[in-house]
Short mmCIF file of C-alpha atoms in Angstrom, two decimals:
data_model
loop_
_atom_site.label_atom_id
_atom_site.label_comp_id
_atom_site.label_asym_id
_atom_site.label_seq_id
_atom_site.Cartn_x
_atom_site.Cartn_y
_atom_site.Cartn_z
CA MET A 1347 -0.12 -0.34 0.10
CA ARG A 1348 2.76 2.45 0.65
CA ARG A 1349 4.61 1.65 -2.61
CA ILE A 1350 1.19 2.03 -4.77
CA ALA A 1351 0.45 5.65 -2.60
CA LEU A 1352 3.94 6.91 -3.57
CA ALA A 1353 4.08 5.69 -7.32
CA VAL A 1354 0.67 7.71 -7.01
CA ALA A 1355 2.33 10.75 -5.27
CA THR A 1356 4.86 11.38 -7.47
CA ALA A 1357 2.60 11.17 -10.43
CA LEU A 1358 0.08 13.23 -9.18
CA MET A 1359 3.58 16.15 -8.29
CA LEU A 1360 4.34 15.67 -12.44
CA SER A 1361 0.68 16.47 -13.49
CA ALA A 1362 -0.25 18.97 -11.59
CA CYS A 1363 0.99 21.53 -13.74
CA GLY A 1364 -1.14 20.82 -16.57
CA SER A 1365 -5.13 19.53 -16.82
CA GLY A 1366 -7.95 19.96 -18.60
CA GLY A 1367 -9.37 18.39 -21.87
CA GLY A 1368 -7.66 21.64 -23.81
CA ASN A 1369 -9.59 21.75 -26.58
CA ALA A 1370 -11.98 18.84 -25.60
CA SER A 1371 -15.49 18.94 -27.14
CA GLN A 1372 -18.40 18.79 -24.97
CA GLU A 1373 -20.74 18.14 -27.49
CA LEU A 1374 -20.95 14.35 -28.60
CA SER A 1375 -19.01 14.59 -32.27
CA LYS A 1376 -20.24 12.16 -35.29
CA ASP A 1377 -16.71 11.10 -36.41
CA PRO A 1378 -15.52 7.75 -34.88
CA VAL A 1379 -14.40 8.33 -31.55
CA THR A 1380 -12.10 6.25 -29.35
CA LEU A 1381 -12.36 6.40 -25.80
CA ARG A 1382 -9.85 4.78 -22.91
CA PHE A 1383 -11.52 2.81 -20.04
CA THR A 1384 -10.12 0.92 -17.06
CA TRP A 1385 -10.26 -1.25 -13.91
CA TRP A 1386 -9.26 -3.39 -11.58
CA GLY A 1387 -10.29 -6.52 -11.24
CA ALA A 1388 -10.77 -10.51 -12.02
CA ASP A 1389 -11.89 -12.63 -15.22
CA GLU A 1390 -14.71 -12.68 -14.30
CA ARG A 1391 -15.43 -9.16 -13.90
CA HIS A 1392 -13.68 -8.15 -17.27
CA LYS A 1393 -16.19 -10.80 -19.23
CA ARG A 1394 -19.20 -8.75 -17.69
CA THR A 1395 -17.03 -5.35 -18.41
CA GLN A 1396 -16.79 -6.16 -22.19
CA GLN A 1397 -20.62 -7.78 -22.51
CA VAL A 1398 -21.16 -4.46 -21.60
CA ILE A 1399 -18.59 -2.68 -23.75
CA ASP A 1400 -20.28 -4.69 -26.54
CA ALA A 1401 -23.81 -3.59 -25.63
CA PHE A 1402 -22.43 0.26 -25.51
CA GLN A 1403 -21.06 0.02 -28.35
CA LYS A 1404 -23.69 -1.23 -30.48
CA LYS A 1405 -26.29 1.60 -29.81
CA HIS A 1406 -23.23 3.95 -30.17
CA PRO A 1407 -21.44 2.47 -33.36
CA ASN A 1408 -19.05 5.48 -33.82
CA ILE A 1409 -17.93 5.40 -30.25
CA THR A 1410 -15.20 2.88 -30.27
CA VAL A 1411 -14.49 1.05 -25.84
CA LYS A 1412 -10.63 -0.01 -25.67
CA GLY A 1413 -10.53 -1.70 -22.14
CA GLU A 1414 -7.59 -1.93 -20.24
CA PHE A 1415 -7.29 -3.86 -16.52
CA LYS A 1416 -5.17 -5.10 -14.21
CA ASP A 1417 -4.95 -6.59 -10.55
CA TRP A 1418 -5.30 -3.82 -8.00
CA ASN A 1419 -1.85 -3.28 -7.16
CA GLY A 1420 -0.31 -3.38 -10.98
CA TYR A 1421 -3.53 -0.52 -11.63
CA TRP A 1422 -2.66 2.32 -9.82
CA GLU A 1423 0.61 2.09 -10.57
CA SER A 1424 -0.42 1.81 -14.15
CA LEU A 1425 -2.21 4.35 -13.54
CA ALA A 1426 -0.17 6.87 -12.23
CA THR A 1427 2.36 5.99 -14.43
CA THR A 1428 -0.54 7.30 -17.12
CA VAL A 1429 -1.07 10.27 -15.97
CA ALA A 1430 2.86 11.34 -14.76
CA ALA A 1431 2.69 11.15 -18.82
CA ASN A 1432 -0.45 13.33 -19.73
CA ASP A 1433 -2.03 9.61 -21.42
CA ALA A 1434 -4.90 8.74 -18.47
CA PRO A 1435 -7.43 7.02 -20.06
CA ASP A 1436 -11.14 9.08 -20.14
CA ILE A 1437 -12.70 6.44 -17.76
CA ILE A 1438 -11.40 5.63 -14.21
CA GLN A 1439 -12.73 3.16 -11.38
CA MET A 1440 -11.39 5.18 -9.24
CA ASP A 1441 -11.52 3.95 -5.36
CA GLU A 1442 -11.72 6.36 -2.33
CA LEU A 1443 -8.64 6.05 -1.05
CA TYR A 1444 -7.16 7.50 -3.63
CA LEU A 1445 -10.41 10.20 -5.33
CA SER A 1446 -8.82 13.14 -3.31
CA SER A 1447 -4.95 12.45 -4.40
CA TYR A 1448 -5.98 12.55 -8.01
CA ALA A 1449 -8.92 15.16 -7.72
CA GLU A 1450 -7.19 17.78 -6.17
CA ARG A 1451 -4.50 18.05 -8.67
CA GLY A 1452 -6.28 18.36 -11.01
CA ALA A 1453 -5.75 15.34 -12.96
CA LEU A 1454 -10.30 14.43 -13.13
CA LEU A 1455 -13.09 16.12 -14.60
CA ASP A 1456 -15.64 17.52 -12.58
CA LEU A 1457 -19.12 15.07 -13.42
CA GLY A 1458 -20.92 18.18 -12.85
CA THR A 1459 -20.09 19.93 -16.40
CA ALA A 1460 -21.14 16.79 -18.49
CA ALA A 1461 -24.62 16.68 -16.94
CA LYS A 1462 -26.39 16.90 -19.94
CA TYR A 1463 -25.29 13.23 -20.77
CA LEU A 1464 -24.81 11.98 -17.75
CA LYS A 1465 -27.94 11.42 -14.94
CA THR A 1466 -28.11 11.19 -11.61
CA ALA A 1467 -31.39 11.78 -10.80
CA ASP A 1468 -31.65 7.91 -9.39
CA PHE A 1469 -28.38 7.89 -6.98
CA ASP A 1470 -29.24 9.73 -2.77
CA LYS A 1471 -27.82 12.32 -2.22
CA THR A 1472 -25.83 10.57 0.74
CA ALA A 1473 -24.70 8.59 -2.07
CA LEU A 1474 -23.79 11.29 -3.89
CA ASP A 1475 -22.04 12.54 -0.96
CA THR A 1476 -19.84 10.27 -1.03
CA GLY A 1477 -18.19 11.43 -4.40
CA LEU A 1478 -17.89 14.49 -3.60
CA VAL A 1479 -14.20 16.80 -3.26
CA LYS A 1480 -13.52 20.42 -2.56
CA GLY A 1481 -17.50 20.72 -3.14
CA LYS A 1482 -17.72 19.48 -6.59
CA GLN A 1483 -17.97 15.72 -8.12
CA TYR A 1484 -15.30 14.25 -9.17
CA ALA A 1485 -16.76 10.84 -8.56
CA LEU A 1486 -19.75 8.95 -9.38
CA PRO A 1487 -20.09 6.06 -6.70
CA VAL A 1488 -20.54 2.65 -8.65
CA GLY A 1489 -21.83 0.28 -5.83
CA LEU A 1490 -22.53 1.05 -2.10
CA ALA A 1491 -21.68 -1.01 1.16
CA THR A 1492 -22.06 -0.51 5.10
CA TYR A 1493 -21.48 -1.72 8.24
CA ALA A 1494 -22.44 -4.08 10.11
CA ILE A 1495 -22.43 -7.69 12.65
CA VAL A 1496 -22.01 -11.08 10.67
CA ALA A 1497 -23.69 -13.51 13.58
CA ASN A 1498 -23.07 -17.36 12.72
CA THR A 1499 -26.98 -17.74 13.94
CA ASP A 1500 -26.18 -22.27 13.07
CA LEU A 1501 -23.14 -20.90 16.14
CA PHE A 1502 -26.20 -19.42 18.18
CA ASP A 1503 -28.23 -22.46 18.12
CA GLN A 1504 -25.27 -25.09 18.95
CA LEU A 1505 -24.65 -23.27 21.97
CA LYS A 1506 -28.02 -22.67 23.45
CA ILE A 1507 -27.64 -18.99 23.04
CA LYS A 1508 -30.12 -16.15 21.51
CA VAL A 1509 -29.02 -14.30 19.03
CA PRO A 1510 -29.28 -10.77 20.59
CA ASP A 1511 -31.76 -7.88 19.43
CA ASP A 1512 -30.16 -5.15 17.11
CA ALA A 1513 -32.56 -2.56 17.81
CA THR A 1514 -31.74 -2.28 20.86
CA TRP A 1515 -28.27 -3.17 21.28
CA THR A 1516 -24.85 -1.36 22.88
CA TRP A 1517 -21.19 -2.36 22.81
CA ASP A 1518 -22.03 -3.41 25.97
CA ASP A 1519 -24.46 -5.35 25.31
CA PHE A 1520 -21.90 -6.65 22.25
CA LYS A 1521 -19.02 -7.24 24.48
CA LYS A 1522 -21.85 -9.35 26.55
CA VAL A 1523 -23.31 -11.83 24.34
CA GLY A 1524 -19.49 -12.01 23.11
CA ASP A 1525 -19.28 -13.34 26.39
CA GLU A 1526 -21.73 -15.68 26.51
CA VAL A 1527 -20.93 -17.05 23.51
CA SER A 1528 -16.75 -17.66 24.58
CA LYS A 1529 -17.66 -19.40 28.04
CA ALA A 1530 -19.30 -21.73 26.44
CA GLY A 1531 -17.82 -21.93 23.27
CA GLY A 1532 -15.12 -24.36 25.32
CA GLY A 1533 -12.28 -22.99 24.04
CA LYS A 1534 -12.97 -23.68 20.17
CA VAL A 1535 -15.56 -20.03 19.45
CA THR A 1536 -15.17 -17.08 20.63
CA GLY A 1537 -18.02 -14.37 20.77
CA VAL A 1538 -16.09 -11.86 18.36
CA GLN A 1539 -13.76 -11.57 15.29
CA SER A 1540 -11.84 -8.46 17.49
CA PHE A 1541 -11.98 -5.67 15.34
CA GLY A 1542 -9.08 -2.86 14.63
CA PHE A 1543 -7.76 -2.74 11.61
CA ASP A 1544 -10.03 -0.83 8.45
CA ALA A 1545 -11.08 2.48 8.67
CA GLY A 1546 -14.83 1.10 8.64
CA SER A 1547 -14.37 0.46 12.42
CA LEU A 1548 -12.67 3.32 12.79
CA ASN A 1549 -15.09 5.71 11.53
CA ILE A 1550 -17.89 4.09 13.07
CA TRP A 1551 -16.84 4.31 16.57
CA ALA A 1552 -15.99 8.30 15.92
CA ARG A 1553 -19.10 8.94 14.45
CA GLN A 1554 -21.92 7.48 16.83
CA GLN A 1555 -19.57 9.97 19.32
CA GLY A 1556 -20.31 12.66 17.23
CA ALA A 1557 -16.73 13.09 15.58
CA ALA A 1558 -14.48 12.84 12.89
CA LEU A 1559 -11.46 11.53 11.57
CA PHE A 1560 -10.76 14.50 8.98
CA ASP A 1561 -12.18 18.14 8.77
CA GLU A 1562 -13.86 19.34 5.36
CA ALA A 1563 -10.19 20.95 4.85
CA GLY A 1564 -8.27 17.29 5.72
CA LYS A 1565 -6.87 18.11 8.80
CA VAL A 1566 -7.17 14.78 11.35
CA VAL A 1567 -9.50 16.30 14.15
CA VAL A 1568 -10.89 12.86 15.46
CA PRO A 1569 -9.93 13.81 19.60
CA GLU A 1570 -7.92 11.41 21.18
CA SER A 1571 -10.42 10.63 24.27
CA VAL A 1572 -12.43 8.61 21.14
CA LEU A 1573 -9.43 6.89 19.96
CA ALA A 1574 -8.13 6.10 23.09
CA GLY A 1575 -12.11 4.21 24.05
CA TYR A 1576 -11.52 2.46 20.53
CA TRP A 1577 -8.36 1.11 21.42
CA THR A 1578 -9.51 0.55 24.81
CA TYR A 1579 -12.67 -1.32 23.81
CA LEU A 1580 -10.83 -3.79 21.90
CA ARG A 1581 -7.76 -4.32 24.86
CA ASP A 1582 -10.87 -6.14 26.80
CA LEU A 1583 -12.13 -7.82 24.44
CA ALA A 1584 -8.56 -9.36 23.89
CA LYS A 1585 -8.34 -9.49 27.50
CA THR A 1586 -11.60 -11.19 28.79
CA GLY A 1587 -11.42 -14.01 26.52
CA VAL A 1588 -14.34 -12.27 24.02
CA ALA A 1589 -11.87 -12.01 21.53
CA PRO A 1590 -9.27 -14.66 20.04
CA ALA A 1591 -5.65 -14.23 21.73
CA PRO A 1592 -3.80 -11.63 20.02
CA SER A 1593 -1.29 -13.56 18.37
CA VAL A 1594 -4.14 -15.42 16.87
CA THR A 1595 -6.27 -12.28 16.18
CA ILE A 1596 -3.09 -11.03 13.94
CA GLU A 1597 -2.84 -13.82 12.15
CA ARG A 1598 -5.98 -13.86 11.03
CA ALA A 1599 -6.47 -10.10 9.99
CA GLY A 1600 -3.24 -10.32 7.81
CA GLY A 1601 -4.52 -13.72 5.67
CA SER A 1602 -7.62 -13.87 3.20
CA LEU A 1603 -11.26 -13.55 3.97
CA ASP A 1604 -11.43 -17.04 4.14
CA GLN A 1605 -8.84 -17.48 6.97
CA SER A 1606 -11.24 -14.96 8.91
CA GLY A 1607 -13.02 -16.07 12.66
CA THR A 1608 -16.14 -15.78 10.37
CA ALA A 1609 -15.53 -18.09 7.47
CA THR A 1610 -14.23 -20.19 9.91
CA ASN A 1611 -17.03 -20.92 12.42
CA ALA A 1612 -14.44 -19.99 14.48
CA SER A 1613 -16.54 -16.77 16.15
CA ALA A 1614 -20.01 -15.90 16.66
CA LEU A 1615 -19.73 -12.33 15.58
CA ALA A 1616 -17.92 -9.62 13.42
CA THR A 1617 -17.86 -6.99 11.57
CA TRP A 1618 -17.76 -6.48 8.25
CA TRP A 1619 -19.05 -5.03 5.07
CA ASN A 1620 -22.89 -6.23 4.19
CA THR A 1621 -21.56 -6.35 1.06
CA GLN A 1622 -19.01 -9.37 2.01
CA LEU A 1623 -21.52 -11.86 3.00
CA PRO A 1624 -21.92 -13.96 -0.12
CA SER A 1625 -18.37 -14.43 0.34
CA LEU A 1626 -18.78 -15.16 3.71
CA ALA A 1627 -21.80 -17.74 4.06
CA THR A 1628 -20.17 -19.83 1.07
CA ALA A 1629 -16.83 -19.90 3.11
CA SER A 1630 -18.63 -20.70 5.78
CA GLY A 1631 -21.07 -23.33 4.82
CA GLN A 1632 -23.11 -21.86 7.87
CA LYS A 1633 -26.58 -19.80 8.41
CA LEU A 1634 -25.72 -16.36 8.57
CA LYS A 1635 -26.79 -13.42 9.68
CA LEU A 1636 -26.81 -9.27 8.96
CA LEU A 1637 -27.10 -7.43 12.19
CA LYS A 1638 -27.69 -3.55 12.78
CA LEU A 1639 -24.83 -2.34 14.83
CA PRO A 1640 -24.35 -2.15 18.02
CA GLY A 1641 -25.01 1.89 19.65
CA GLU A 1642 -26.98 2.84 16.94
CA SER A 1643 -30.32 3.20 18.74
CA GLN A 1644 -27.89 4.95 21.68
CA ALA A 1645 -26.15 7.72 19.18
CA ALA A 1646 -26.95 11.19 18.31
CA SER A 1647 -26.60 11.30 15.19
CA PRO A 1648 -25.70 7.23 12.81
CA GLY A 1649 -22.80 6.14 12.53
CA ALA A 1650 -24.05 3.79 9.49
CA TYR A 1651 -23.00 4.88 5.79
CA PHE A 1652 -22.36 4.53 3.09
CA LYS A 1653 -18.97 3.23 1.42
CA PRO A 1654 -18.18 3.02 -2.40
CA SER A 1655 -16.71 0.53 -3.98
CA MET A 1656 -16.13 2.16 -6.28
CA TYR A 1657 -16.44 5.20 -8.87
CA TRP A 1658 -16.38 6.02 -12.02
CA SER A 1659 -13.92 9.04 -12.63
CA ILE A 1660 -13.55 11.11 -15.76
CA SER A 1661 -10.11 11.97 -16.80
CA SER A 1662 -9.88 15.98 -17.04
CA ARG A 1663 -7.40 15.57 -20.30
CA SER A 1664 -10.37 13.13 -22.07
CA LYS A 1665 -10.36 14.76 -25.25
CA HIS A 1666 -14.16 12.96 -25.52
CA PRO A 1667 -15.60 14.48 -22.45
CA ALA A 1668 -19.11 13.92 -23.73
CA GLU A 1669 -18.29 10.47 -25.17
CA ALA A 1670 -16.83 9.29 -22.01
CA ALA A 1671 -20.08 10.81 -19.91
CA LEU A 1672 -22.27 9.09 -21.79
CA PHE A 1673 -20.65 5.98 -21.42
CA VAL A 1674 -20.41 6.17 -17.84
CA ASP A 1675 -23.96 7.31 -18.05
CA PHE A 1676 -24.23 3.78 -19.39
CA LEU A 1677 -22.36 1.98 -16.97
CA ALA A 1678 -24.50 3.42 -14.08
CA ASN A 1679 -28.54 4.50 -15.91
CA SER A 1680 -29.11 1.61 -17.74
CA GLN A 1681 -30.92 -1.50 -17.15
CA GLU A 1682 -29.04 -3.08 -19.58
CA ALA A 1683 -25.58 -3.07 -17.97
CA ALA A 1684 -27.29 -3.36 -14.43
CA ASP A 1685 -28.36 -7.11 -15.83
CA VAL A 1686 -25.57 -7.81 -16.71
CA LEU A 1687 -22.68 -6.71 -13.93
CA LEU A 1688 -25.30 -7.23 -11.18
CA THR A 1689 -23.82 -7.47 -8.35
CA ASP A 1690 -20.16 -8.05 -9.60
CA ARG A 1691 -19.01 -4.27 -8.39
CA GLY A 1692 -20.95 -3.96 -5.24
CA ILE A 1693 -25.15 -3.29 -5.03
CA PRO A 1694 -25.85 -0.66 -7.75
CA ALA A 1695 -25.75 2.83 -6.10
CA ASN A 1696 -28.52 3.74 -8.83
CA THR A 1697 -31.85 2.78 -6.02
CA LYS A 1698 -33.05 2.42 -9.63
CA LEU A 1699 -31.51 -0.52 -9.97
CA ARG A 1700 -30.93 -1.88 -7.51
CA ALA A 1701 -34.82 -2.34 -7.24
CA ALA A 1702 -34.70 -3.88 -9.94
CA ILE A 1703 -32.22 -6.42 -10.23
CA ALA A 1704 -32.92 -7.79 -6.90
CA PRO A 1705 -35.43 -10.59 -8.47
CA LYS A 1706 -32.13 -12.18 -10.14
CA LEU A 1707 -29.51 -11.65 -6.57
CA GLY A 1708 -28.69 -15.05 -5.12
CA GLU A 1709 -30.26 -15.82 -1.18
CA TYR A 1710 -27.03 -13.70 0.25
CA ASP A 1711 -26.58 -11.06 -2.20
CA LYS A 1712 -30.10 -10.18 -1.61
CA ALA A 1713 -29.92 -10.34 2.05
CA ALA A 1714 -26.81 -7.92 1.18
CA ALA A 1715 -29.09 -5.61 -0.40
CA GLU A 1716 -31.96 -5.64 1.38
CA TYR A 1717 -29.05 -4.95 4.46
CA LEU A 1718 -28.62 -1.43 2.90
CA ASP A 1719 -32.35 -0.83 2.01
CA SER A 1720 -33.35 -0.56 5.31
CA VAL A 1721 -30.16 0.93 7.15
CA LYS A 1722 -30.18 4.65 8.27
CA VAL A 1723 -26.78 6.31 7.26
CA GLY A 1724 -25.78 9.82 7.64
CA THR A 1725 -23.55 11.86 5.76
CA ALA A 1726 -20.76 11.30 4.09
CA PRO A 1727 -18.39 11.42 5.97
CA ARG A 1728 -15.14 13.52 4.18
CA VAL A 1729 -12.95 11.71 1.38
CA THR A 1730 -9.99 10.28 2.13
CA PRO A 1731 -7.51 12.95 2.54
CA ASN A 1732 -4.35 14.04 -0.22
CA GLY A 1733 -1.76 11.57 1.72
CA ALA A 1734 -4.12 9.41 3.91
CA SER A 1735 -4.37 6.57 1.93
CA THR A 1736 -2.21 4.47 3.92
CA ILE A 1737 -4.24 4.68 7.01
CA GLU A 1738 -5.49 1.04 7.34
CA ALA A 1739 -1.93 0.55 7.52
CA ILE A 1740 -1.43 2.82 10.30
CA ILE A 1741 -4.42 1.80 12.60
CA LYS A 1742 -3.12 -1.33 12.00
CA ARG A 1743 0.08 -0.76 13.60
CA HIS A 1744 -1.21 0.82 16.67
CA THR A 1745 -3.74 -1.92 16.97
CA GLU A 1746 -1.77 -4.77 17.04
CA GLU A 1747 1.12 -2.60 19.78
CA VAL A 1748 -2.87 -2.06 22.26
CA LEU A 1749 -3.24 -5.57 21.90
CA PHE A 1750 0.11 -6.78 22.68
CA ASP A 1751 0.18 -4.01 25.58
CA ARG A 1752 3.51 -2.49 23.36
CA GLN A 1753 1.37 0.89 23.72
CA THR A 1754 -1.33 2.32 26.26
CA PRO A 1755 -4.67 2.84 24.00
CA GLU A 1756 -3.41 6.84 24.86
CA GLN A 1757 -0.46 6.71 23.79
CA ALA A 1758 -1.72 5.03 20.82
CA ALA A 1759 -4.23 7.82 19.99
CA LYS A 1760 -1.55 10.20 20.16
CA SER A 1761 0.69 8.53 18.00
CA PHE A 1762 -1.85 7.68 15.98
CA ILE A 1763 -3.58 11.57 15.44
CA THR A 1764 0.42 12.57 14.68
CA GLU A 1765 1.42 9.77 12.38
CA LEU A 1766 -1.52 10.31 9.96
CA GLN A 1767 -1.35 14.52 9.86
CA ALA A 1768 2.66 14.46 9.18
CA GLU A 1769 0.95 11.94 5.72
CA ILE A 1770 -1.41 13.92 4.93
CA ASP A 1771 1.20 17.79 5.53
CA GLY A 1772 3.28 15.79 3.50
CA ALA A 1773 1.72 15.03 0.76
#
């Protein structure tokens, strides 16, 4: 991740002095036009995406869309290189961690200027706001996720423990039921799979207490007391046996989804994004259920929020912004594209298409979509600031320090803020 961040930063420093499409036309051309479209993903995504490209080209025979795709790591290095060389693809699959970096350096088109060909009427404002940087829409969310607790209901049944009421439970309730499971599990099952390794859980913890990780200027503003409370809670889960021993937790956190406590049926409760439910259910082979987050009913405002699975962005240097916008509109708003992509890039952010594809989804994809529609979400968090794309590595390191008693929660809180702010200031 650090290598990717450096590559992105270097490329954007080189390209910062020039942005904009020059003589690019905001009107559709009747002449042949070629667009380059880049994304990351595996073979199944490539096949589905090519089907959508073929369908678009059939409707617009004068527009050719050339796909460029790579795995996650190779993708960002390639994009950074092409942006630095002023040769960026026209349509870019973008991630939240890097959106601000590219947008603030002038590498992306303000999609508001392309409203003639790119419509957003079927997107909730809270979803659209996830693509805002300094008040401009530089990205359109493709799919949405929200944080959840995944409960293994088979384990609860086997241990003769009642699944908690997620409409009213608190974080103390979460700990209590986790303790009950751990004690009944006889050393084979723990109540909770420890969290503390991603920005999602930290965001939720802060938001439920009326705080935020960043202000609009991109400064780290989360109070030390909030962070200390977060790491104190995680430390207590481990010390009381509600969560596994730190060595087990760290090993699982560094492994794949299939090696997690949820997937191996070794933990009854765990924090995940709702869209991960189908993969977890396949790996687990047991019945899993999405529960609402503890503490939401007591919080002054919702901790839950929409997290884009990814975005569509357009290069600010595209010579064909009108055609690029038309293609993004097809990707984001057409039933034809939705029927092919389904949930490959997440549960559609387009509410109309999300409802339309629901009957075509499997049991757990449908459960994930229904959960998304049932959760009350708050305003979108400020997009990860330029320079802060290493935030999850920083969170992970401090969680490990606390779990192994190498730092107190208070020391971790102070160190986290200092380190993250230094990353932002140095970008």
